[in-house]
Amino acid sequence: MIIVMEENAAEEQIVRVVDRLVNLGFDIHRSTGSRYTILGAVGSRIADVRELELLEGVNKVVRVSSPYKLAARASREEGKSESTQIKIKDVVIGGDQVIIIAGPSVVESREQIETIAVALKAQGVRILRGTAFRSSNDPYGFQGLGEEGLKLLRETADQHSMVTFSTITDAAQLPVFARYVDIIQISERNMQNYALLRELAKLDKPLVLRRGTSSTIEDVLLSADYLMRSGNQQIIICERGIKTFETYTRHTLDISAIPIIKKLSHLPVIADPSRATGRRDKVPPMARAAVAAGADGLLIEVHHDPERALCDGAQSLPLDQFGKLVGQMRIIASAVERKL
């Protein structure tokens, strides 16, 4: 980082700042001009710039490197692939292929998940999603089948040679998720639940970290660093929409975040147009845009009978519409030199 001292700062003030930086573990490079003294601080330690800005004689502090280290693209060791690829069985996320993760918002019954899985498999979908522990603002709505829902998801996926994907909401669910789920998603509400992140990091499973609706790109990459520093390197970032002043859709899907995160970080990035928009008529255009923007995967809610879905039917694509969307995304993926 760079510390710019006040114009004509006293030598005693400069020495105190240098001493403080040295005590924090930084190597200091001093440059003195006719009016200003500039201190370059080099080191791996993350310092609170506010503390430094309050030191007497300091004009401003400019952070040069990012506060997240492990998730940063610059952290990749020489000789390794530029981007991280995460392999689950024979599915690779972060490679040349754009991966579709699809299924119902919530597992409702064996018949429901089986009907949807058959149709998805026919479209080449390899990852079957389905929530079993629902976290909702509605205390009276369907809350999911719990462990029974995960068992149905697992059995159906095994029958069709698919990978399971579900969202965890509480650390108490860890044992059943470890047993039934291949890819565990961390909800946006829990993006900064550090106690849960520490426990999840102990599992040898890929983790999908959803960006919070009021979180910056830096926030989500810092949470990714938290997981990686705690021992899990299999992290996928999910862009699922942020809060803006627009009210027509549930949230605003930040398409620009996809190429930005991929430039800043080596981690794979997927997008969730279903949860972001909350409207099935807006899911296809946002899904197409996400593929064009470079997303490594898409998380899409699909239901065989959306009008009778126990929850989130308005944002779930019917099977025929999903099939049409897959064909469109194949064309777009080819245009940006990817496969679907």
Short mmCIF file of C-alpha atoms in Angstrom, two decimals:
data_model
loop_
_atom_site.label_atom_id
_atom_site.label_comp_id
_atom_site.label_asym_id
_atom_site.label_seq_id
_atom_site.Cartn_x
_atom_site.Cartn_y
_atom_site.Cartn_z
CA MET A 1 0.00 0.00 0.00
CA ILE A 2 1.02 3.63 -0.41
CA ILE A 3 0.94 6.17 2.44
CA VAL A 4 1.03 9.81 1.39
CA MET A 5 2.10 12.09 4.23
CA GLU A 6 0.76 15.61 4.71
CA GLU A 7 2.56 18.44 2.95
CA ASN A 8 5.68 19.31 4.97
CA ALA A 9 4.95 16.60 7.56
CA ALA A 10 7.44 16.66 10.45
CA GLU A 11 10.22 14.06 10.45
CA GLU A 12 9.01 12.81 13.84
CA GLN A 13 5.59 12.08 12.35
CA ILE A 14 7.10 10.20 9.42
CA VAL A 15 9.27 8.11 11.72
CA ARG A 16 6.26 7.17 13.88
CA VAL A 17 4.34 6.02 10.79
CA VAL A 18 7.33 4.01 9.56
CA ASP A 19 7.72 2.39 12.99
CA ARG A 20 4.04 1.48 13.02
CA LEU A 21 4.26 -0.14 9.58
CA VAL A 22 7.41 -2.06 10.51
CA ASN A 23 5.69 -3.37 13.65
CA LEU A 24 2.83 -4.57 11.40
CA GLY A 25 5.34 -6.58 9.38
CA PHE A 26 5.75 -4.37 6.30
CA ASP A 27 8.93 -3.51 4.44
CA ILE A 28 9.07 0.26 3.84
CA HIS A 29 10.30 2.16 0.80
CA ARG A 30 10.52 5.91 1.41
CA SER A 31 10.41 8.56 -1.28
CA THR A 32 10.85 12.21 -0.28
CA GLY A 33 10.01 15.03 -2.67
CA SER A 34 10.13 18.81 -2.28
CA ARG A 35 6.67 18.89 -0.64
CA TYR A 36 5.47 15.35 0.11
CA THR A 37 6.90 12.17 1.59
CA ILE A 38 5.49 8.93 0.19
CA LEU A 39 5.89 5.60 1.96
CA GLY A 40 5.51 2.34 0.05
CA ALA A 41 4.57 -0.56 2.36
CA VAL A 42 5.18 -4.06 0.99
CA GLY A 43 3.95 -7.18 2.78
CA SER A 44 1.30 -9.91 2.86
CA ARG A 45 -0.40 -8.71 6.03
CA ILE A 46 -3.83 -7.06 5.66
CA ALA A 47 -3.88 -3.81 7.62
CA ASP A 48 -6.88 -1.64 8.45
CA VAL A 49 -6.21 1.50 6.41
CA ARG A 50 -8.43 3.50 8.75
CA GLU A 51 -5.95 3.03 11.60
CA LEU A 52 -3.14 4.27 9.41
CA GLU A 53 -5.13 7.26 8.15
CA LEU A 54 -5.65 8.37 11.77
CA LEU A 55 -1.92 8.56 12.46
CA GLU A 56 -0.66 12.13 12.85
CA GLY A 57 0.79 13.54 9.64
CA VAL A 58 -0.89 11.07 7.25
CA ASN A 59 -2.77 12.58 4.31
CA LYS A 60 -4.19 9.41 2.71
CA VAL A 61 -3.61 5.69 2.36
CA VAL A 62 -4.05 3.91 -0.97
CA ARG A 63 -4.35 0.11 -1.07
CA VAL A 64 -2.54 -1.24 -4.13
CA SER A 65 -3.20 -4.97 -3.82
CA SER A 66 -6.59 -6.54 -3.14
CA PRO A 67 -7.54 -7.47 0.45
CA TYR A 68 -8.48 -10.98 -0.73
CA LYS A 69 -5.40 -13.07 -1.48
CA LEU A 70 -6.25 -16.73 -2.14
CA ALA A 71 -9.18 -16.00 -4.45
CA ALA A 72 -7.21 -13.43 -6.44
CA ARG A 73 -6.08 -14.42 -9.92
CA ALA A 74 -2.58 -13.18 -9.08
CA SER A 75 -2.32 -15.85 -6.38
CA ARG A 76 -2.13 -18.72 -8.88
CA GLU A 77 1.21 -20.47 -8.75
CA GLU A 78 3.39 -20.32 -11.83
CA GLY A 79 2.81 -23.31 -14.10
CA LYS A 80 -0.77 -23.89 -12.96
CA SER A 81 -3.80 -23.30 -15.16
CA GLU A 82 -4.83 -19.66 -15.17
CA SER A 83 -8.33 -20.52 -13.92
CA THR A 84 -9.47 -23.07 -11.36
CA GLN A 85 -11.38 -26.07 -12.66
CA ILE A 86 -13.51 -28.03 -10.21
CA LYS A 87 -14.26 -31.66 -10.99
CA ILE A 88 -17.22 -33.53 -9.51
CA LYS A 89 -17.24 -37.11 -10.79
CA ASP A 90 -17.00 -36.56 -14.57
CA VAL A 91 -18.41 -33.00 -14.53
CA VAL A 92 -15.94 -30.09 -14.74
CA ILE A 93 -16.95 -26.55 -13.73
CA GLY A 94 -14.64 -23.81 -14.97
CA GLY A 95 -13.48 -25.54 -18.16
CA ASP A 96 -14.49 -25.08 -21.79
CA GLN A 97 -18.04 -26.29 -21.17
CA VAL A 98 -20.80 -24.12 -19.73
CA ILE A 99 -22.50 -26.31 -17.10
CA ILE A 100 -26.25 -26.21 -16.49
CA ILE A 101 -27.47 -26.89 -12.96
CA ALA A 102 -31.23 -27.37 -13.13
CA GLY A 103 -34.17 -28.77 -11.22
CA PRO A 104 -37.06 -27.67 -9.04
CA SER A 105 -36.74 -24.90 -6.49
CA VAL A 106 -37.82 -27.39 -3.81
CA VAL A 107 -38.10 -31.18 -3.84
CA GLU A 108 -41.83 -31.84 -3.36
CA SER A 109 -42.23 -35.58 -4.00
CA ARG A 110 -40.60 -38.60 -5.64
CA GLU A 111 -42.88 -38.29 -8.67
CA GLN A 112 -42.02 -34.61 -9.12
CA ILE A 113 -38.22 -34.96 -8.93
CA GLU A 114 -38.24 -38.10 -11.10
CA THR A 115 -40.34 -36.47 -13.85
CA ILE A 116 -38.08 -33.43 -13.94
CA ALA A 117 -34.85 -35.45 -13.83
CA VAL A 118 -35.86 -37.56 -16.85
CA ALA A 119 -36.55 -34.43 -18.91
CA LEU A 120 -33.32 -32.72 -17.80
CA LYS A 121 -31.20 -35.77 -18.59
CA ALA A 122 -32.64 -35.76 -22.11
CA GLN A 123 -31.33 -32.20 -22.53
CA GLY A 124 -27.83 -33.19 -21.39
CA VAL A 125 -28.08 -31.72 -17.87
CA ARG A 126 -25.67 -33.46 -15.50
CA ILE A 127 -26.32 -31.63 -12.22
CA LEU A 128 -29.71 -31.97 -10.52
CA ARG A 129 -30.63 -29.21 -8.08
CA GLY A 130 -33.34 -29.25 -5.43
CA THR A 131 -33.80 -27.58 -2.05
CA ALA A 132 -34.82 -29.67 0.94
CA PHE A 133 -34.41 -27.12 3.76
CA ARG A 134 -36.07 -23.97 2.53
CA SER A 135 -35.19 -20.58 3.99
CA SER A 136 -38.11 -18.25 3.26
CA ASN A 137 -39.51 -14.96 4.44
CA ASP A 138 -42.93 -16.62 4.45
CA PRO A 139 -43.44 -18.54 7.73
CA TYR A 140 -46.60 -20.18 6.35
CA GLY A 141 -45.18 -21.39 3.03
CA PHE A 142 -43.77 -24.82 2.18
CA GLN A 143 -40.50 -25.26 4.09
CA GLY A 144 -39.22 -28.36 2.30
CA LEU A 145 -39.08 -32.07 3.11
CA GLY A 146 -35.86 -31.89 5.10
CA GLU A 147 -33.67 -34.99 5.07
CA GLU A 148 -36.32 -36.94 3.15
CA GLY A 149 -36.02 -34.39 0.35
CA LEU A 150 -32.25 -34.89 0.14
CA LYS A 151 -32.71 -38.67 0.07
CA LEU A 152 -35.12 -38.36 -2.87
CA LEU A 153 -32.68 -36.03 -4.64
CA ARG A 154 -29.81 -38.48 -4.11
CA GLU A 155 -31.76 -41.55 -5.22
CA THR A 156 -33.07 -39.85 -8.34
CA ALA A 157 -29.65 -38.48 -9.28
CA ASP A 158 -28.01 -41.87 -8.83
CA GLN A 159 -30.66 -43.50 -11.02
CA HIS A 160 -29.86 -41.08 -13.85
CA SER A 161 -26.08 -40.75 -13.29
CA MET A 162 -26.39 -37.13 -12.19
CA VAL A 163 -24.66 -34.97 -9.58
CA THR A 164 -26.66 -33.54 -6.65
CA PHE A 165 -26.80 -29.85 -5.73
CA SER A 166 -28.65 -28.30 -2.78
CA THR A 167 -28.56 -25.28 -0.46
CA ILE A 168 -27.58 -25.56 3.19
CA THR A 169 -29.12 -23.15 5.71
CA ASP A 170 -27.72 -24.28 9.07
CA ALA A 171 -24.63 -25.97 10.46
CA ALA A 172 -26.85 -28.63 12.05
CA GLN A 173 -27.59 -29.92 8.53
CA LEU A 174 -23.93 -30.72 7.80
CA PRO A 175 -24.13 -34.49 8.49
CA VAL A 176 -27.02 -35.08 6.05
CA PHE A 177 -25.50 -32.82 3.40
CA ALA A 178 -22.21 -34.70 3.69
CA ARG A 179 -24.15 -37.92 3.07
CA TYR A 180 -26.43 -36.92 0.19
CA VAL A 181 -25.13 -33.80 -1.60
CA ASP A 182 -22.23 -33.53 -4.06
CA ILE A 183 -22.19 -29.72 -4.42
CA ILE A 184 -23.28 -27.62 -1.44
CA GLN A 185 -24.58 -24.12 -2.00
CA ILE A 186 -24.21 -21.40 0.64
CA SER A 187 -27.17 -19.02 0.54
CA GLU A 188 -26.69 -15.27 0.18
CA ARG A 189 -27.97 -14.87 3.75
CA ASN A 190 -25.05 -17.00 4.96
CA MET A 191 -22.33 -15.51 2.77
CA GLN A 192 -20.85 -13.84 5.84
CA ASN A 193 -21.89 -16.43 8.41
CA TYR A 194 -18.28 -17.18 9.31
CA ALA A 195 -19.08 -19.89 11.85
CA LEU A 196 -20.93 -21.84 9.15
CA LEU A 197 -18.18 -21.14 6.58
CA ARG A 198 -15.56 -22.58 8.93
CA GLU A 199 -17.54 -25.79 9.36
CA LEU A 200 -18.31 -26.12 5.64
CA ALA A 201 -14.65 -25.65 4.76
CA LYS A 202 -13.88 -28.90 6.59
CA LEU A 203 -15.90 -30.88 4.03
CA ASP A 204 -14.11 -32.18 0.95
CA LYS A 205 -16.91 -31.01 -1.33
CA PRO A 206 -17.29 -28.17 -3.85
CA LEU A 207 -19.00 -25.13 -2.32
CA VAL A 208 -21.05 -22.54 -4.21
CA LEU A 209 -20.85 -19.13 -2.55
CA ARG A 210 -23.76 -16.88 -3.47
CA ARG A 211 -23.10 -13.15 -3.53
CA GLY A 212 -25.33 -11.32 -1.06
CA THR A 213 -27.95 -8.93 -2.40
CA SER A 214 -26.24 -5.95 -0.75
CA SER A 215 -22.68 -7.23 -1.08
CA THR A 216 -19.91 -5.93 -3.30
CA ILE A 217 -17.73 -8.09 -5.50
CA GLU A 218 -14.92 -7.56 -2.99
CA ASP A 219 -17.20 -8.80 -0.18
CA VAL A 220 -17.92 -12.11 -1.88
CA LEU A 221 -14.27 -12.67 -2.80
CA LEU A 222 -13.28 -12.01 0.82
CA SER A 223 -15.78 -14.68 1.90
CA ALA A 224 -14.24 -17.01 -0.69
CA ASP A 225 -10.85 -16.30 0.89
CA TYR A 226 -12.34 -17.20 4.27
CA LEU A 227 -13.37 -20.64 2.96
CA MET A 228 -10.07 -21.21 1.19
CA ARG A 229 -7.99 -20.15 4.18
CA SER A 230 -10.06 -22.57 6.29
CA GLY A 231 -9.04 -25.47 4.05
CA ASN A 232 -11.44 -25.77 1.09
CA GLN A 233 -10.13 -24.73 -2.34
CA GLN A 234 -13.17 -25.94 -4.31
CA ILE A 235 -15.09 -22.67 -4.37
CA ILE A 236 -17.54 -21.47 -7.04
CA ILE A 237 -18.92 -17.92 -7.02
CA CYS A 238 -22.62 -17.44 -7.84
CA GLU A 239 -23.96 -14.12 -9.12
CA ARG A 240 -27.65 -14.11 -8.16
CA GLY A 241 -28.69 -10.48 -8.32
CA ILE A 242 -28.28 -7.41 -6.16
CA LYS A 243 -30.65 -4.87 -4.63
CA THR A 244 -31.18 -1.72 -6.68
CA PHE A 245 -33.96 0.86 -6.81
CA GLU A 246 -35.70 -1.16 -9.55
CA THR A 247 -38.78 -3.07 -8.32
CA TYR A 248 -40.03 -4.75 -11.50
CA THR A 249 -37.87 -7.82 -10.85
CA ARG A 250 -36.97 -9.32 -7.48
CA HIS A 251 -33.34 -8.20 -7.85
CA THR A 252 -31.09 -6.88 -10.61
CA LEU A 253 -28.90 -9.58 -12.12
CA ASP A 254 -25.46 -7.99 -12.29
CA ILE A 255 -24.28 -9.37 -15.63
CA SER A 256 -21.21 -7.11 -15.53
CA ALA A 257 -20.06 -8.85 -12.32
CA ILE A 258 -19.38 -12.06 -14.28
CA PRO A 259 -16.46 -10.80 -16.42
CA ILE A 260 -15.26 -8.60 -13.55
CA ILE A 261 -14.99 -11.51 -11.10
CA LYS A 262 -13.37 -13.69 -13.77
CA LYS A 263 -10.74 -10.98 -14.28
CA LEU A 264 -10.10 -10.49 -10.56
CA SER A 265 -10.32 -14.13 -9.49
CA HIS A 266 -9.32 -17.56 -10.78
CA LEU A 267 -12.50 -19.14 -9.31
CA PRO A 268 -15.37 -20.35 -11.54
CA VAL A 269 -18.44 -18.09 -11.78
CA ILE A 270 -22.04 -19.20 -12.32
CA ALA A 271 -25.24 -17.14 -12.59
CA ASP A 272 -28.75 -17.65 -11.21
CA PRO A 273 -31.28 -15.83 -13.43
CA SER A 274 -34.24 -17.59 -11.80
CA ARG A 275 -33.73 -16.26 -8.28
CA ALA A 276 -32.51 -12.88 -9.51
CA THR A 277 -35.49 -11.96 -11.66
CA GLY A 278 -38.23 -13.95 -9.91
CA ARG A 279 -40.10 -14.12 -13.26
CA ARG A 280 -39.93 -17.02 -15.70
CA ASP A 281 -40.38 -14.73 -18.72
CA LYS A 282 -37.15 -12.93 -17.78
CA VAL A 283 -35.08 -16.05 -17.10
CA PRO A 284 -34.25 -16.95 -20.75
CA PRO A 285 -32.88 -13.52 -21.79
CA MET A 286 -30.81 -13.25 -18.60
CA ALA A 287 -29.52 -16.81 -19.03
CA ARG A 288 -28.50 -16.06 -22.62
CA ALA A 289 -26.78 -12.85 -21.48
CA ALA A 290 -24.88 -14.69 -18.73
CA VAL A 291 -23.50 -17.22 -21.23
CA ALA A 292 -22.43 -14.38 -23.52
CA ALA A 293 -20.77 -12.62 -20.55
CA GLY A 294 -18.59 -15.65 -19.82
CA ALA A 295 -20.42 -17.53 -17.03
CA ASP A 296 -19.03 -21.00 -16.36
CA GLY A 297 -22.47 -22.29 -15.46
CA LEU A 298 -26.14 -21.48 -14.99
CA LEU A 299 -28.46 -22.28 -12.11
CA ILE A 300 -32.01 -22.57 -13.48
CA GLU A 301 -35.22 -23.57 -11.73
CA VAL A 302 -37.36 -25.97 -13.74
CA HIS A 303 -40.73 -27.56 -12.93
CA HIS A 304 -42.95 -29.95 -14.88
CA ASP A 305 -46.06 -28.07 -13.68
CA PRO A 306 -45.08 -24.56 -12.50
CA GLU A 307 -48.68 -23.47 -11.96
CA ARG A 308 -49.04 -26.11 -9.23
CA ALA A 309 -45.58 -25.81 -7.72
CA LEU A 310 -45.61 -25.59 -3.92
CA CYS A 311 -43.30 -22.56 -4.11
CA ASP A 312 -41.46 -20.38 -6.63
CA GLY A 313 -43.58 -21.48 -9.56
CA ALA A 314 -43.49 -17.98 -11.04
CA GLN A 315 -39.74 -18.21 -11.61
CA SER A 316 -39.63 -21.85 -12.72
CA LEU A 317 -39.42 -22.70 -16.41
CA PRO A 318 -41.75 -25.40 -17.79
CA LEU A 319 -39.90 -28.30 -19.40
CA ASP A 320 -40.62 -27.30 -23.01
CA GLN A 321 -39.43 -23.74 -22.47
CA PHE A 322 -36.29 -25.01 -20.77
CA GLY A 323 -35.55 -27.25 -23.76
CA LYS A 324 -35.87 -24.31 -26.13
CA LEU A 325 -33.55 -22.23 -23.93
CA VAL A 326 -30.89 -24.96 -23.95
CA GLY A 327 -30.85 -24.89 -27.75
CA GLN A 328 -30.43 -21.11 -27.77
CA MET A 329 -27.63 -21.20 -25.22
CA ARG A 330 -25.74 -23.78 -27.28
CA ILE A 331 -25.63 -21.31 -30.16
CA ILE A 332 -24.41 -18.49 -27.89
CA ALA A 333 -21.84 -20.71 -26.18
CA SER A 334 -20.42 -21.64 -29.58
CA ALA A 335 -20.23 -17.97 -30.55
CA VAL A 336 -18.04 -17.21 -27.51
CA GLU A 337 -15.90 -20.30 -28.09
CA ARG A 338 -17.47 -22.42 -25.36
CA LYS A 339 -19.49 -25.64 -25.34
CA LEU A 340 -22.77 -26.38 -23.60
#
